Every structure is written in structure tokens, then in C-alpha cells.
Amino acid sequence: MIRQVRVAQSGMAGDQMSNAMILLIVLGLGAVGYFLGRRRALAKVGGDPRGLHSLPRYYGANVAMNAVVPALVLLVGWLIIQPIVINSAVSGMIPESAVSEGSSISLLMSDVRRVADGLDAAVSQGVMTEAEALRLDEDAVKEALAGVGVALGADVTAETLAAAQRYREMAGTGNVLKAIVIIGAALIGFAVAFGRTTPDFRARNVVERGVMMVLIAAASIAILTTLGIVLSLIFNTVEFFRLYPASQFFFSLSWNPSFSGRGGGSELGILPLLWGTLYISFIALLVAVPIGLFAAIYLSEYASKSVRSVAKPLLELLAGIPTIVYGLFALLTVGPLLVQVFGDDGALGVDWMQGGTAVMTAGLVMGIMLIPFVSSLSDDIINAVPQAMRDGSLGLGATHSETVRQVILPAALPGIVGAILLAASRAIGETMIVVLGAGAAARLSMNPFDAMTTVTAKIVSQLTGDSDFASPEALVAFALGISLFVITLGLNVIAMMIVRKYREQYE
Amino acid sequence: MEDMIQMDRAMSTQQDIKIRANGVQVYYGENHAIKDVSVEIQDKTVTAFIGPSGCGKSTFLRCINRMNDTIDICRVTGDIRIDDEDIYDPRVDPVQLRAKVGMVFQKPNPFPKSIYDNVAYGPKIHGLAASKADLDEIVEKALRRGAIWDEVKDRLHAPGTGLSGGQQQRLCIARAIATEPEVLLMDEPCSALDPIATAQVEELIDELRQNYSVVIVTHSMQQAARVSQRTAFFHLGNLVEYADTDKIFTNPEDPRTESYISGRIG
């Protein structure tokens, strides 16, 4: 079995090898292009680089760039578009009647892909020949594929098998075509650039433009990824609202999902979760803002250089601790400690706290996590207040703390508010500490010693385990996610606006 | 005109010594920035410190209100007395001293507050005003003395940073005199200003002389000649020559002073 799995993987690797081969060939062409372009430029002026418009290496880089970049762009585009094209062509083949009750075309398509992959694997490891694979009938498929380590759930219907064969055929043609087109593009780019390599050609300017394009591409990938994430959230959220009323989601006061299969309707109101999120974040900020701000004031205004050089990295070390470790700290140390004080037999004898997991536990620990965040940002902002402000205030006979309170903090205030809002958006998005420290009960309570839960923690619990991605119980995670995203985005935008306004003041 | 200057001179020489410095040494870490400077600064007089960049004139100025205390690596020895009181005596609170010895800086540095609050800052922290009306009066008086009242009286609650450079500097001077100092230190107060604003500030300095002992550091010899009665020439941390301004500029004793004012060094 293990051997078979490994072979199956190597079959898939074989498919990827062709992409890797194309990539290698293109890069090889680029490398060759660099040296040939350089040599040709030098040869044209008899080996004297002073006769060239640009340095010889720019001519080489120009050829390499023209060979590699368009081909790579084409390759990426092809890899994205080919599966889409094949999918739509093949799914058109499957008749409406073949889609059984309780299933969907997309489920069927994943079956088709599995069969196709399995056949590919079987051929590539020599269990059957290509001709045998084409002649295989639907009864033998399941058995044959089990032999190469691909387990199929349902029986393979004739339609599925036909679709799978068509899928394989199209993918095969596509792959051959892909190799030809991409290597061809590389060769054409190579030839064009090589032909243009003359002493008057402004290779340096062209390479400069190429560099700019690469930088633009890097920036757009980051932006497009964000866009993609947002779109996927939106589509799934729309799907969720088709299954579950939006008014219930936004205004219902209870969160009580029942998992499909066990029957019963779910109550999926966001308000209890949002309340937990905001309550915990509020306590976290109550801890982090004063401590972080005072630490920043000490570090930037009072500490000597040597203290600062030790204390600042130590404080920022807190930021490097993984949040799961903070979660453990909350669960094992802070929670029990709080119970000892506020619990039933606690030091105060108040019986406010039933168990170790509570809003207070998670809030305190999250506050500690945010201290370096607040202090490091505030420290930078306080340092950016011009020395002339301090001198002016001290020169008027103000003490150090009067100067801080009345001149430096007001001058730095917009920046500090920005830092706090950024910290708030981190608190809202924090997950691990909440999962371990706050409990799992969704409830609307004012008591900070009650267990509550947050939006993030519920996203985790809705999507982990045995969840059916078509049910509202799982899709609600996307609606929760986008709600959270909108909130933190709003906070970040406000923070950025405030910070920008502050920056303008001293320019 | 000549007579008036002569009268000024005669008056100034009669006046008391306000600041008396004796054997002042300043070190920045290993760097010996001020070497054994002794100087006597008269009351109700404008005293100019001139000299090439890095000669220590600003450093010496900052010794007089102990602003050098705010720099960690700076060490001051020697004796500086204001009204015969040793300002480096441990019993002297540098914070109180700075209220008595006001300072105006090179670049206008209004606080990011309103014009009113800028001027009221010093009186507030030193508790000089008993009531709001009192404070209003102090602010108005300071702004009038700073020769900026007419320009800002209608917008006292607008931010001080919104004024022009020359106005900002006069606001800073008004802010410094709002705490009723006895000495006013000015560290190149016109170097960031245009000629018109400079002329206004110079005129103001001349008026301030009636009430304060003014010490001004300047890079411009013309400015020193225009506004001061006494001039001290610093070179490489030494006080080279200290005399009446017209003597320094017409008949200097030291060859280094002569080289500097005629433009050969510096």
C-alpha cells in the first residue's frame, strides 16, 4: 500500500516534471541569451565597450529578459486557464440526468478528476498501457484504480468514465500545446532581442523598464491575492445568505448551531460572538494601552542609552512568542490564578468565576501580547516628535514629566491613537488565546469572569472536524470571517488616516 | 545718532553685572568644547556671541540656563553666577532657573497648541496666574512685548504652527518672556528667518533690552553690530576677545578677531 501511494505520487510528480522541464528550458534559454547577447554586442564594436550605448551586461540582460519574462507570464496564465477550460468542456458532456439526487455537478466533476488522475497514475507506473486505459470499461475501473492506490467512493458510471477519458485526452493535448507555445515564446523573445542588439540600441533603458515591470508585478500579486481572498469570502457569504436569513444572522441573540445529520434548526446569530470579541478586546486594550504607552515613554524619554539598548529588544521579544504559547499561559497559569482570587473558595470569597476560562483570562493574556505592539509603535512616534519641542518646553522651566504630558503626548497623540487602533484590530483578529483562554460558550453576559467566545474561535470550530461545506453551519464561517474583515479593515483605515494626518504636521 | 550710541555705551558701562562666569569648562564626552571661559555680562544690555561654527558659543549659551544638563554626555565645570548666585550649586533647581533665564531657539518651535496656550504654557506650569483673567492679561502683555499682539489678537485660539516663520519666532519670544525672566538667551534666533522677519525680530531685541539682559548667539556679524552693545568672539572653544561692540568691529586687539571679522577665518 505504501509503495503504491508513493508510486501514485511519483505519477503526479511526473506530470509536474513537464512544467519543471519547461521552466528549466526557458531559464536555460535566458542564461544562454545573456552570454550570447553580451558577446554579440561586444563583437559589433570590436571588443571596445566604449562604442556601445550601454554596458555589455545590459545587452545580455535584455536578451535574457525578453526570453524569460513573456514565456513565464504565459506559463502562469496557461496553468490557470487550462483547468478552467477543460472543466467547463467536460462538465458540458455530463447529462443532467447523470447528476443523482443529493449530489451536484461539482461533486461529480471531482469524481471525474479522480478517475482521470488514477488512470494517469496507472499508465505512468506501467500497470496498464495507454491503449488499455482507453479501452477500460466502467466495471473494471474501480478495481484497477484501487490497484494503484486511488480509492473511489461511489461506483463509476459510464458517463463519468467517458468524461474522465475526455478529460485525460484534453489535458494531454493541452500539455503538449503548452510546451510548444511557451518554449516558442521564449525562442521568439530571444530572437527578437538578439536581433536588436546593435551598438545604438538603448539596452540600459529597456532593462530599467523591465526592472520596473518586475516591481509592479510583485506589488500587484500582493494586491490581487487580497482581492482573491475577499472575493472568495464574498461568494461563500452570498451562498450562506441564500441558505440562512441575513436578518437572523445579524440580529439574532443566540448562537446555537446544530450539526447537519443530527437534525434540528441552527441558530446562527453573530451578536453573542461579536460581544465576546469586543469584550475581550476591550479588556486586552485596557491592559496593553497604559502599560505599553508608559513603557514607551520610559524607553524614549527617560531611559539611558544603555538601558534602552537592552530593554527595548527584551520587550519586543514578547512579540515573538507564538500566540499558542500565550494560550497555554492563559489556560494553565492565569485562569487558575484568577479562580483562586475570584472563584468560589477564592481569596475574595465572591464566587464570580466558575472556571479558569473566562473573558478576563483571555483579555489579560491578550493584553500582555499586545504590550510590545503598542509600546514599539508609540516609541517610534514619540521619538519622531522634534527635539525642538522638548528644548522649548524644558527651556521654559518645565520638568521632564510636564514636558511629556503637555507637549510630547499631545504632539504624538494622533500617532498613538493610530497605534492603539492597530492593536485593537489585532486583538479582534486574535484566535489561539481565545480558543484556549475564553471558553467555548457563546453568551451575552456582562460578567467578565464568565466564559465567552469570539468570532474567530467559532470560525475555527465551525470548519474543523467533520463539516459539510454546503451546509449553513459551515458556510457561516465565511459570513463571520467577512464581518470580522470589515471591522478590522475599518479600524485599519481609520488608523492609517490618523497616522497620515499626524505625519503631515511635521513635514 | 552718534550721540545716542555714545549715550547708550556710557549707560551700559555703568550698569551692574548680571551674569558672571569664571573658568567655565565644558566637555562633551572626551571633547573639550569650552576652554576656561570667563565673562561678565551686564544687565539691560544686548551681548552678542560671535565666532565660526563649532567654536562653542551656543554651548556656552546653554550653560547659562543649564540646558546642557539635558544632554547625558555633557559635563560643565567652573563657576557661573547670576546676581551672585551660583547656578550650578546643588541647591539650585535647574527647572526654576530656566524660568528665570528664558531661551529662544534657532528654529521657531511653537508647541502644537493654540497661540494662547503656547504663551500661557510657562505661566501655567509655574503658577504665575491666579485666575483666568490674570492669565489673559499675562498672555496679552507677553504678546504685546513680543510685538506680535496686533497680528494675532483676533485668532488667539488658532494653532501656533499655522503662523509664518517670523511670526512663529516672535511667538516663541513672547512665550519666553511670559514667565518674566531676568535674562533672555537667544540661540541664532534669526537664522531660519527671511530678511524682513529678521528686521522685525532685531527691532524687538532692541526693545527687550530695556527690561532684560539679552544674550544672543549669531552667525551674522552685521547682526551683532546692529543689535548688541557688547560682543564676545569665540574661537575653538576659547573666548578670544570681549569688548564693546564698536571696538570689536573697528579696532580689535587680537589678530584672530581681526581675521574673523574681515572674513579671513571662519
Short mmCIF file of C-alpha atoms in Angstrom, two decimals, chain A residues 25-476:
data_model
loop_
_atom_site.label_atom_id
_atom_site.label_comp_id
_atom_site.label_asym_id
_atom_site.label_seq_id
_atom_site.Cartn_x
_atom_site.Cartn_y
_atom_site.Cartn_z
CA ILE A 25 14.37 25.13 -20.66
CA VAL A 26 13.12 28.72 -20.53
CA LEU A 27 15.62 29.67 -17.84
CA GLY A 28 18.37 27.90 -19.77
CA LEU A 29 17.46 29.93 -22.84
CA GLY A 30 17.67 33.05 -20.69
CA ALA A 31 21.14 32.12 -19.42
CA VAL A 32 22.38 31.35 -22.90
CA GLY A 33 20.77 34.58 -24.12
CA TYR A 34 22.67 36.59 -21.55
CA PHE A 35 26.06 35.39 -22.73
CA LEU A 36 25.23 35.46 -26.43
CA GLY A 37 23.71 38.94 -26.23
CA ARG A 38 26.70 40.24 -24.34
CA ARG A 39 29.12 38.69 -26.81
CA ARG A 40 27.25 39.92 -29.84
CA ALA A 41 27.16 43.49 -28.50
CA LEU A 42 30.89 43.40 -27.86
CA ALA A 43 31.61 41.78 -31.22
CA LYS A 44 29.71 44.55 -33.04
CA VAL A 45 32.11 47.18 -31.71
CA GLY A 46 35.23 45.12 -31.97
CA GLY A 47 35.54 44.39 -28.24
CA ASP A 48 35.64 48.02 -27.17
CA PRO A 49 32.71 48.68 -24.79
CA ARG A 50 33.10 52.46 -25.19
CA GLY A 51 31.41 52.19 -28.58
CA LEU A 52 28.21 50.83 -27.05
CA HIS A 53 25.30 52.86 -25.77
CA SER A 54 25.10 50.71 -22.64
CA LEU A 55 27.42 48.42 -20.71
CA PRO A 56 27.70 44.96 -22.37
CA ARG A 57 25.91 43.26 -19.49
CA TYR A 58 22.78 45.29 -20.23
CA TYR A 59 22.62 43.82 -23.73
CA GLY A 60 22.93 40.35 -22.21
CA ALA A 61 20.28 41.10 -19.62
CA ASN A 62 17.97 42.45 -22.33
CA VAL A 63 18.13 39.20 -24.29
CA ALA A 64 17.66 37.09 -21.16
CA MET A 65 14.74 39.22 -20.05
CA ASN A 66 12.99 39.02 -23.41
CA ALA A 67 13.39 35.27 -23.49
CA VAL A 68 12.30 34.52 -19.93
CA VAL A 69 9.67 37.03 -18.84
CA PRO A 70 6.98 36.72 -21.55
CA ALA A 71 7.35 32.94 -21.52
CA LEU A 72 6.92 32.77 -17.75
CA VAL A 73 3.90 35.07 -17.81
CA LEU A 74 2.41 32.85 -20.49
CA LEU A 75 3.16 29.73 -18.45
CA VAL A 76 1.42 31.08 -15.36
CA GLY A 77 -1.57 32.17 -17.42
CA TRP A 78 -1.76 28.79 -19.11
CA LEU A 79 -1.64 26.91 -15.83
CA ILE A 80 -4.56 28.97 -14.55
CA ILE A 81 -6.71 28.86 -17.67
CA GLN A 82 -6.23 25.26 -18.91
CA PRO A 83 -8.06 23.54 -15.99
CA ILE A 84 -10.92 26.02 -16.28
CA VAL A 85 -11.33 25.41 -19.99
CA ILE A 86 -11.15 21.63 -19.64
CA ASN A 87 -13.52 21.64 -16.68
CA SER A 88 -16.20 23.56 -18.50
CA ALA A 89 -15.83 21.46 -21.66
CA VAL A 90 -16.02 18.17 -19.77
CA SER A 91 -18.84 19.15 -17.45
CA GLY A 92 -20.85 20.09 -20.52
CA MET A 93 -20.62 16.43 -21.55
CA ILE A 94 -22.31 15.14 -18.44
CA PRO A 95 -26.08 14.98 -18.94
CA GLU A 96 -28.41 16.47 -16.36
CA SER A 97 -29.84 13.01 -15.65
CA ALA A 98 -26.44 11.68 -14.53
CA VAL A 99 -26.46 14.00 -11.56
CA SER A 100 -28.08 11.93 -8.87
CA GLU A 101 -30.28 13.11 -6.04
CA GLY A 102 -28.40 14.95 -3.26
CA SER A 103 -25.34 15.39 -5.39
CA SER A 104 -24.15 18.20 -7.59
CA ILE A 105 -22.26 18.71 -10.78
CA SER A 106 -19.18 19.89 -8.89
CA LEU A 107 -19.10 16.67 -6.82
CA LEU A 108 -19.39 14.64 -10.00
CA MET A 109 -16.59 16.63 -11.57
CA SER A 110 -14.31 15.84 -8.67
CA ASP A 111 -15.06 12.15 -9.28
CA VAL A 112 -14.17 12.65 -12.93
CA ARG A 113 -10.88 14.24 -11.97
CA ARG A 114 -10.07 11.44 -9.57
CA VAL A 115 -10.71 8.79 -12.20
CA ALA A 116 -8.63 10.71 -14.72
CA ASP A 117 -5.76 11.14 -12.25
CA GLY A 118 -5.98 7.48 -11.32
CA LEU A 119 -5.75 6.39 -14.93
CA ASP A 120 -2.77 8.68 -15.45
CA ALA A 121 -1.10 7.16 -12.43
CA ALA A 122 -1.81 3.64 -13.63
CA VAL A 123 -0.32 4.36 -17.04
CA SER A 124 2.72 6.12 -15.73
CA GLN A 125 3.66 3.27 -13.38
CA GLY A 126 3.16 0.67 -16.06
CA VAL A 127 0.20 -1.19 -14.55
CA MET A 128 -1.55 -0.77 -17.88
CA THR A 129 -0.66 0.65 -21.24
CA GLU A 130 -2.21 3.76 -22.70
CA ALA A 131 -4.29 1.61 -25.06
CA GLU A 132 -5.57 -0.49 -22.17
CA ALA A 133 -6.50 2.61 -20.25
CA LEU A 134 -8.54 3.86 -23.16
CA ARG A 135 -10.37 0.57 -23.55
CA LEU A 136 -11.16 0.10 -19.85
CA ASP A 137 -14.87 -0.28 -19.07
CA GLU A 138 -16.65 1.14 -16.06
CA ASP A 139 -16.85 -2.08 -14.06
CA ALA A 140 -13.12 -2.69 -14.16
CA VAL A 141 -12.15 0.89 -13.36
CA LYS A 142 -12.67 0.82 -9.61
CA GLU A 143 -10.66 -2.33 -9.20
CA ALA A 144 -7.88 -1.19 -11.49
CA LEU A 145 -7.55 2.11 -9.73
CA ALA A 146 -7.58 0.54 -6.28
CA GLY A 147 -4.58 -1.41 -7.54
CA VAL A 148 -2.60 1.81 -7.99
CA GLY A 149 -3.71 3.34 -4.70
CA VAL A 150 -6.59 5.54 -5.85
CA ALA A 151 -9.67 4.70 -3.83
CA LEU A 152 -13.00 5.66 -5.34
CA GLY A 153 -16.10 6.16 -3.22
CA ALA A 154 -19.08 5.52 -5.39
CA ASP A 155 -19.29 3.22 -8.38
CA VAL A 156 -18.05 4.68 -11.60
CA THR A 157 -20.82 5.27 -14.10
CA ALA A 158 -20.34 5.14 -17.83
CA GLU A 159 -20.81 8.88 -18.08
CA THR A 160 -18.16 9.50 -15.51
CA LEU A 161 -15.71 7.24 -17.22
CA ALA A 162 -16.34 8.81 -20.60
CA ALA A 163 -15.92 12.24 -19.09
CA ALA A 164 -12.71 11.12 -17.42
CA GLN A 165 -11.34 9.79 -20.72
CA ARG A 166 -12.23 13.07 -22.41
CA TYR A 167 -10.61 14.92 -19.54
CA ARG A 168 -7.39 12.96 -19.96
CA GLU A 169 -7.37 13.48 -23.67
CA MET A 170 -7.85 17.23 -23.39
CA ALA A 171 -5.26 17.54 -20.62
CA GLY A 172 -2.76 15.58 -22.71
CA THR A 173 -3.26 17.78 -25.77
CA GLY A 174 -3.16 20.86 -23.59
CA ASN A 175 0.15 19.85 -22.06
CA VAL A 176 1.80 19.25 -25.40
CA LEU A 177 0.44 22.53 -26.73
CA LYS A 178 1.60 24.29 -23.60
CA ALA A 179 5.19 23.10 -24.00
CA ILE A 180 5.27 24.16 -27.66
CA VAL A 181 3.73 27.58 -27.12
CA ILE A 182 5.85 28.51 -24.14
CA ILE A 183 9.18 27.38 -25.47
CA GLY A 184 8.22 29.01 -28.75
CA ALA A 185 7.51 32.29 -26.95
CA ALA A 186 10.88 32.09 -25.24
CA LEU A 187 12.62 31.47 -28.55
CA ILE A 188 10.83 34.35 -30.27
CA GLY A 189 11.68 36.72 -27.44
CA PHE A 190 15.26 35.54 -27.60
CA ALA A 191 15.48 36.03 -31.37
CA VAL A 192 13.87 39.49 -31.35
CA ALA A 193 16.09 40.80 -28.58
CA PHE A 194 19.16 39.20 -30.06
CA GLY A 195 18.44 40.79 -33.42
CA ARG A 196 18.05 44.20 -31.87
CA THR A 197 21.44 44.02 -30.18
CA THR A 198 23.25 46.79 -32.04
CA PRO A 199 25.63 49.42 -30.61
CA ASP A 200 22.93 52.10 -30.79
CA PHE A 201 20.28 50.04 -29.05
CA ARG A 202 19.46 51.55 -25.62
CA ALA A 203 19.62 48.33 -23.70
CA ARG A 204 20.14 50.10 -20.39
CA ASN A 205 16.82 51.96 -20.64
CA VAL A 206 14.97 48.82 -21.70
CA VAL A 207 16.38 46.86 -18.76
CA GLU A 208 15.40 49.73 -16.48
CA ARG A 209 11.82 49.45 -17.71
CA GLY A 210 12.00 45.68 -17.22
CA VAL A 211 13.08 46.17 -13.61
CA MET A 212 10.10 48.44 -13.09
CA MET A 213 7.75 45.83 -14.56
CA VAL A 214 9.08 43.19 -12.17
CA LEU A 215 8.49 45.51 -9.21
CA ILE A 216 4.97 46.30 -10.43
CA ALA A 217 4.26 42.60 -10.81
CA ALA A 218 5.37 41.93 -7.23
CA ALA A 219 3.12 44.70 -5.95
CA SER A 220 0.13 43.52 -7.97
CA ILE A 221 0.47 39.94 -6.76
CA ALA A 222 0.05 41.14 -3.18
CA ILE A 223 -2.96 43.23 -4.12
CA LEU A 224 -4.55 40.55 -6.29
CA THR A 225 -4.19 38.00 -3.51
CA THR A 226 -6.08 40.25 -1.15
CA LEU A 227 -8.72 40.72 -3.81
CA GLY A 228 -8.95 36.96 -4.30
CA ILE A 229 -9.40 36.34 -0.59
CA VAL A 230 -12.11 38.96 -0.37
CA LEU A 231 -13.91 37.56 -3.42
CA SER A 232 -13.86 34.01 -2.10
CA LEU A 233 -15.25 35.29 1.20
CA ILE A 234 -17.97 37.20 -0.61
CA PHE A 235 -19.06 34.29 -2.81
CA ASN A 236 -19.32 31.91 0.11
CA THR A 237 -21.11 34.53 2.18
CA VAL A 238 -23.67 35.06 -0.56
CA GLU A 239 -24.13 31.29 -0.67
CA PHE A 240 -24.66 31.29 3.11
CA PHE A 241 -27.26 34.03 3.00
CA ARG A 242 -29.14 32.03 0.38
CA LEU A 243 -29.47 29.21 2.92
CA TYR A 244 -29.89 31.28 6.08
CA PRO A 245 -31.70 34.61 6.51
CA ALA A 246 -29.36 37.59 6.86
CA SER A 247 -31.58 39.30 9.42
CA GLN A 248 -31.29 36.22 11.66
CA PHE A 249 -27.53 36.25 11.28
CA PHE A 250 -27.09 39.90 12.16
CA PHE A 251 -29.78 40.36 14.80
CA SER A 252 -30.40 37.02 16.46
CA LEU A 253 -29.25 36.98 20.06
CA SER A 254 -28.31 33.34 20.18
CA TRP A 255 -25.65 31.16 18.69
CA ASN A 256 -26.64 27.53 18.71
CA PRO A 257 -25.52 25.58 15.67
CA SER A 258 -26.77 22.04 15.28
CA PHE A 259 -24.68 19.89 13.05
CA SER A 260 -26.36 18.55 9.99
CA GLY A 261 -27.26 14.91 10.24
CA ARG A 262 -28.35 15.28 13.84
CA GLY A 263 -31.37 17.28 12.78
CA GLY A 264 -32.90 20.46 14.14
CA GLY A 265 -32.52 24.03 13.01
CA SER A 266 -29.43 26.05 13.86
CA GLU A 267 -29.44 29.48 15.39
CA LEU A 268 -26.53 31.38 13.93
CA GLY A 269 -26.60 34.90 15.36
CA ILE A 270 -23.36 36.84 15.23
CA LEU A 271 -24.17 39.14 18.16
CA PRO A 272 -23.08 36.89 21.05
CA LEU A 273 -19.80 36.22 19.26
CA LEU A 274 -19.26 39.88 18.45
CA TRP A 275 -19.98 40.77 22.04
CA GLY A 276 -17.37 38.28 23.24
CA THR A 277 -14.86 39.57 20.71
CA LEU A 278 -15.35 43.19 21.67
CA TYR A 279 -15.42 42.48 25.41
CA ILE A 280 -12.17 40.52 25.31
CA SER A 281 -10.52 43.09 23.04
CA PHE A 282 -11.62 45.87 25.34
CA ILE A 283 -10.03 44.20 28.36
CA ALA A 284 -6.91 43.48 26.33
CA LEU A 285 -6.58 47.13 25.35
CA LEU A 286 -7.26 48.18 28.94
CA VAL A 287 -4.16 46.19 29.87
CA ALA A 288 -1.99 46.90 26.85
CA VAL A 289 -2.52 50.61 26.28
CA PRO A 290 -1.42 52.06 29.64
CA ILE A 291 1.40 49.59 30.15
CA GLY A 292 2.61 49.82 26.57
CA LEU A 293 2.38 53.60 26.47
CA PHE A 294 4.15 54.10 29.79
CA ALA A 295 6.86 51.67 28.75
CA ALA A 296 7.28 53.61 25.50
CA ILE A 297 7.52 56.92 27.36
CA TYR A 298 10.11 55.49 29.72
CA LEU A 299 12.15 53.99 26.90
CA SER A 300 12.10 57.02 24.65
CA GLU A 301 12.27 59.83 27.20
CA TYR A 302 13.86 58.63 30.41
CA ALA A 303 15.94 55.54 29.79
CA SER A 304 19.65 55.98 29.23
CA LYS A 305 21.10 54.67 26.04
CA SER A 306 22.46 51.51 27.64
CA VAL A 307 19.16 50.63 29.37
CA ARG A 308 17.29 51.30 26.15
CA SER A 309 19.57 49.07 24.11
CA VAL A 310 18.81 46.17 26.45
CA ALA A 311 15.21 46.84 27.43
CA LYS A 312 13.77 47.53 24.00
CA PRO A 313 14.77 44.20 22.42
CA LEU A 314 13.66 42.38 25.58
CA LEU A 315 10.25 43.99 25.36
CA GLU A 316 9.98 43.20 21.70
CA LEU A 317 10.82 39.61 22.50
CA LEU A 318 7.25 39.38 23.78
CA ALA A 319 6.08 39.97 20.23
CA GLY A 320 7.99 36.92 19.06
CA ILE A 321 6.20 34.46 21.34
CA PRO A 322 3.75 32.34 19.34
CA THR A 323 0.16 33.05 20.35
CA ILE A 324 -0.44 29.38 21.14
CA VAL A 325 2.14 29.74 23.92
CA TYR A 326 0.22 32.71 25.26
CA GLY A 327 -2.86 30.50 25.07
CA LEU A 328 -1.18 27.84 27.19
CA PHE A 329 -0.14 30.52 29.65
CA ALA A 330 -3.76 31.66 29.86
CA LEU A 331 -5.10 28.14 30.28
CA LEU A 332 -2.57 26.80 32.76
CA THR A 333 -1.43 29.84 34.75
CA VAL A 334 -3.65 32.89 34.51
CA GLY A 335 -7.01 31.08 34.54
CA PRO A 336 -6.37 29.02 37.71
CA LEU A 337 -4.81 32.08 39.36
CA LEU A 338 -7.93 34.15 38.69
CA VAL A 339 -10.15 31.36 40.00
CA GLN A 340 -8.12 31.36 43.21
CA VAL A 341 -8.91 35.04 43.65
CA PHE A 342 -12.41 35.47 42.22
CA GLY A 343 -13.71 31.90 42.36
CA ASP A 344 -15.94 30.05 44.79
CA ASP A 345 -13.38 29.41 47.53
CA GLY A 346 -11.23 32.29 46.33
CA ALA A 347 -9.28 34.86 48.30
CA LEU A 348 -12.09 37.40 47.96
CA GLY A 349 -14.86 34.87 48.54
CA VAL A 350 -17.02 36.46 45.84
CA ASP A 351 -17.79 33.45 43.65
CA TRP A 352 -17.82 35.41 40.42
CA MET A 353 -15.82 32.92 38.46
CA GLN A 354 -16.89 29.37 37.73
CA GLY A 355 -13.91 28.08 35.78
CA GLY A 356 -10.49 29.05 34.56
CA THR A 357 -11.63 30.01 31.08
CA ALA A 358 -13.19 33.45 31.05
CA VAL A 359 -13.24 36.77 29.27
CA MET A 360 -10.87 38.12 31.90
CA THR A 361 -8.34 35.32 31.43
CA ALA A 362 -8.17 35.76 27.68
CA GLY A 363 -8.29 39.56 27.91
CA LEU A 364 -5.40 39.80 30.36
CA VAL A 365 -3.17 37.48 28.38
CA MET A 366 -4.05 39.11 25.09
CA GLY A 367 -3.25 42.47 26.69
CA ILE A 368 0.21 41.18 27.55
CA MET A 369 0.63 40.02 23.99
CA LEU A 370 -0.25 43.50 22.70
CA ILE A 371 2.12 45.42 25.01
CA PRO A 372 5.14 45.26 22.69
CA PHE A 373 2.90 46.18 19.78
CA VAL A 374 1.66 49.36 21.45
CA SER A 375 5.00 50.24 23.02
CA SER A 376 7.10 49.76 19.94
CA LEU A 377 4.81 51.84 17.71
CA SER A 378 4.36 54.55 20.35
CA ASP A 379 8.10 54.64 20.96
CA ASP A 380 8.74 55.36 17.29
CA ILE A 381 6.08 58.05 17.28
CA ILE A 382 7.38 59.73 20.45
CA ASN A 383 10.89 59.70 19.02
CA ALA A 384 9.57 61.42 15.91
CA VAL A 385 8.46 64.44 17.95
CA PRO A 386 11.13 67.05 17.15
CA GLN A 387 13.80 67.68 19.78
CA ALA A 388 12.98 71.38 19.41
CA MET A 389 9.65 70.72 21.21
CA ARG A 390 11.45 69.23 24.21
CA ASP A 391 14.04 72.00 24.27
CA GLY A 392 11.35 74.65 24.05
CA SER A 393 9.42 73.19 26.96
CA LEU A 394 12.47 72.49 29.12
CA GLY A 395 13.79 75.95 28.30
CA LEU A 396 10.64 77.43 29.79
CA GLY A 397 11.32 75.68 33.05
CA ALA A 398 9.01 72.69 32.65
CA THR A 399 10.03 69.44 34.29
CA HIS A 400 10.54 66.31 32.27
CA SER A 401 7.15 64.81 33.06
CA GLU A 402 5.39 68.12 32.44
CA THR A 403 7.07 68.23 29.07
CA VAL A 404 5.95 64.69 28.30
CA ARG A 405 2.40 65.28 29.47
CA GLN A 406 1.77 68.69 28.00
CA VAL A 407 3.91 68.88 24.88
CA ILE A 408 5.13 65.49 23.70
CA LEU A 409 2.00 63.43 24.22
CA PRO A 410 -0.32 66.00 22.60
CA ALA A 411 2.08 66.23 19.68
CA ALA A 412 2.27 62.44 19.39
CA LEU A 413 -1.40 61.78 20.18
CA PRO A 414 -2.71 61.16 16.67
CA GLY A 415 0.07 58.65 16.07
CA ILE A 416 -0.56 56.95 19.39
CA VAL A 417 -4.28 56.69 18.62
CA GLY A 418 -3.32 55.09 15.32
CA ALA A 419 -1.12 52.59 17.16
CA ILE A 420 -3.95 51.75 19.55
CA LEU A 421 -6.40 51.16 16.70
CA LEU A 422 -3.90 48.85 15.01
CA ALA A 423 -3.53 46.98 18.30
CA ALA A 424 -7.33 46.78 18.53
CA SER A 425 -7.61 45.23 15.10
CA ARG A 426 -5.04 42.65 16.14
CA ALA A 427 -6.97 41.91 19.33
CA ILE A 428 -10.18 41.41 17.34
CA GLY A 429 -8.49 39.00 14.96
CA GLU A 430 -6.67 37.01 17.65
CA THR A 431 -7.67 33.35 17.81
CA MET A 432 -5.45 30.99 19.76
CA ILE A 433 -5.52 32.82 23.09
CA VAL A 434 -9.30 32.93 22.89
CA VAL A 435 -9.70 29.30 21.97
CA LEU A 436 -7.66 28.24 24.99
CA GLY A 437 -8.45 31.03 27.44
CA ALA A 438 -12.01 32.21 26.93
CA GLY A 439 -14.01 29.02 26.71
CA ALA A 440 -16.43 27.94 24.03
CA ALA A 441 -19.81 29.13 25.26
CA ALA A 442 -21.43 31.84 23.17
CA ARG A 443 -23.26 34.04 25.59
CA LEU A 444 -24.25 37.63 26.13
CA SER A 445 -23.15 38.47 29.65
CA MET A 446 -21.75 41.49 31.41
CA ASN A 447 -19.70 39.46 33.88
CA PRO A 448 -16.07 39.47 32.76
CA PHE A 449 -15.47 36.28 34.71
CA ASP A 450 -17.91 34.30 32.56
CA ALA A 451 -16.69 32.09 29.77
CA MET A 452 -17.50 33.53 26.36
CA THR A 453 -16.30 33.00 22.87
CA THR A 454 -15.36 35.10 19.91
CA VAL A 455 -15.95 35.24 16.19
CA THR A 456 -12.52 33.81 15.38
CA ALA A 457 -12.84 30.91 17.80
CA LYS A 458 -16.20 29.97 16.28
CA ILE A 459 -14.84 30.13 12.75
CA VAL A 460 -12.30 27.54 13.82
CA SER A 461 -14.86 25.29 15.46
CA GLN A 462 -17.30 25.52 12.53
CA LEU A 463 -14.72 24.49 9.97
CA THR A 464 -12.74 21.87 11.82
CA GLY A 465 -13.91 18.34 12.20
CA ASP A 466 -16.46 16.60 10.02
CA SER A 467 -18.09 19.51 8.29
CA ASP A 468 -20.12 19.54 5.13
CA PHE A 469 -19.14 22.59 3.13
CA ALA A 470 -22.57 23.02 1.62
CA SER A 471 -24.37 23.40 4.96
CA PRO A 472 -25.15 26.76 6.54
CA GLU A 473 -23.31 25.57 9.69
CA ALA A 474 -20.04 25.54 7.76
CA LEU A 475 -20.76 28.44 5.42
CA VAL A 476 -21.50 30.69 8.37
#
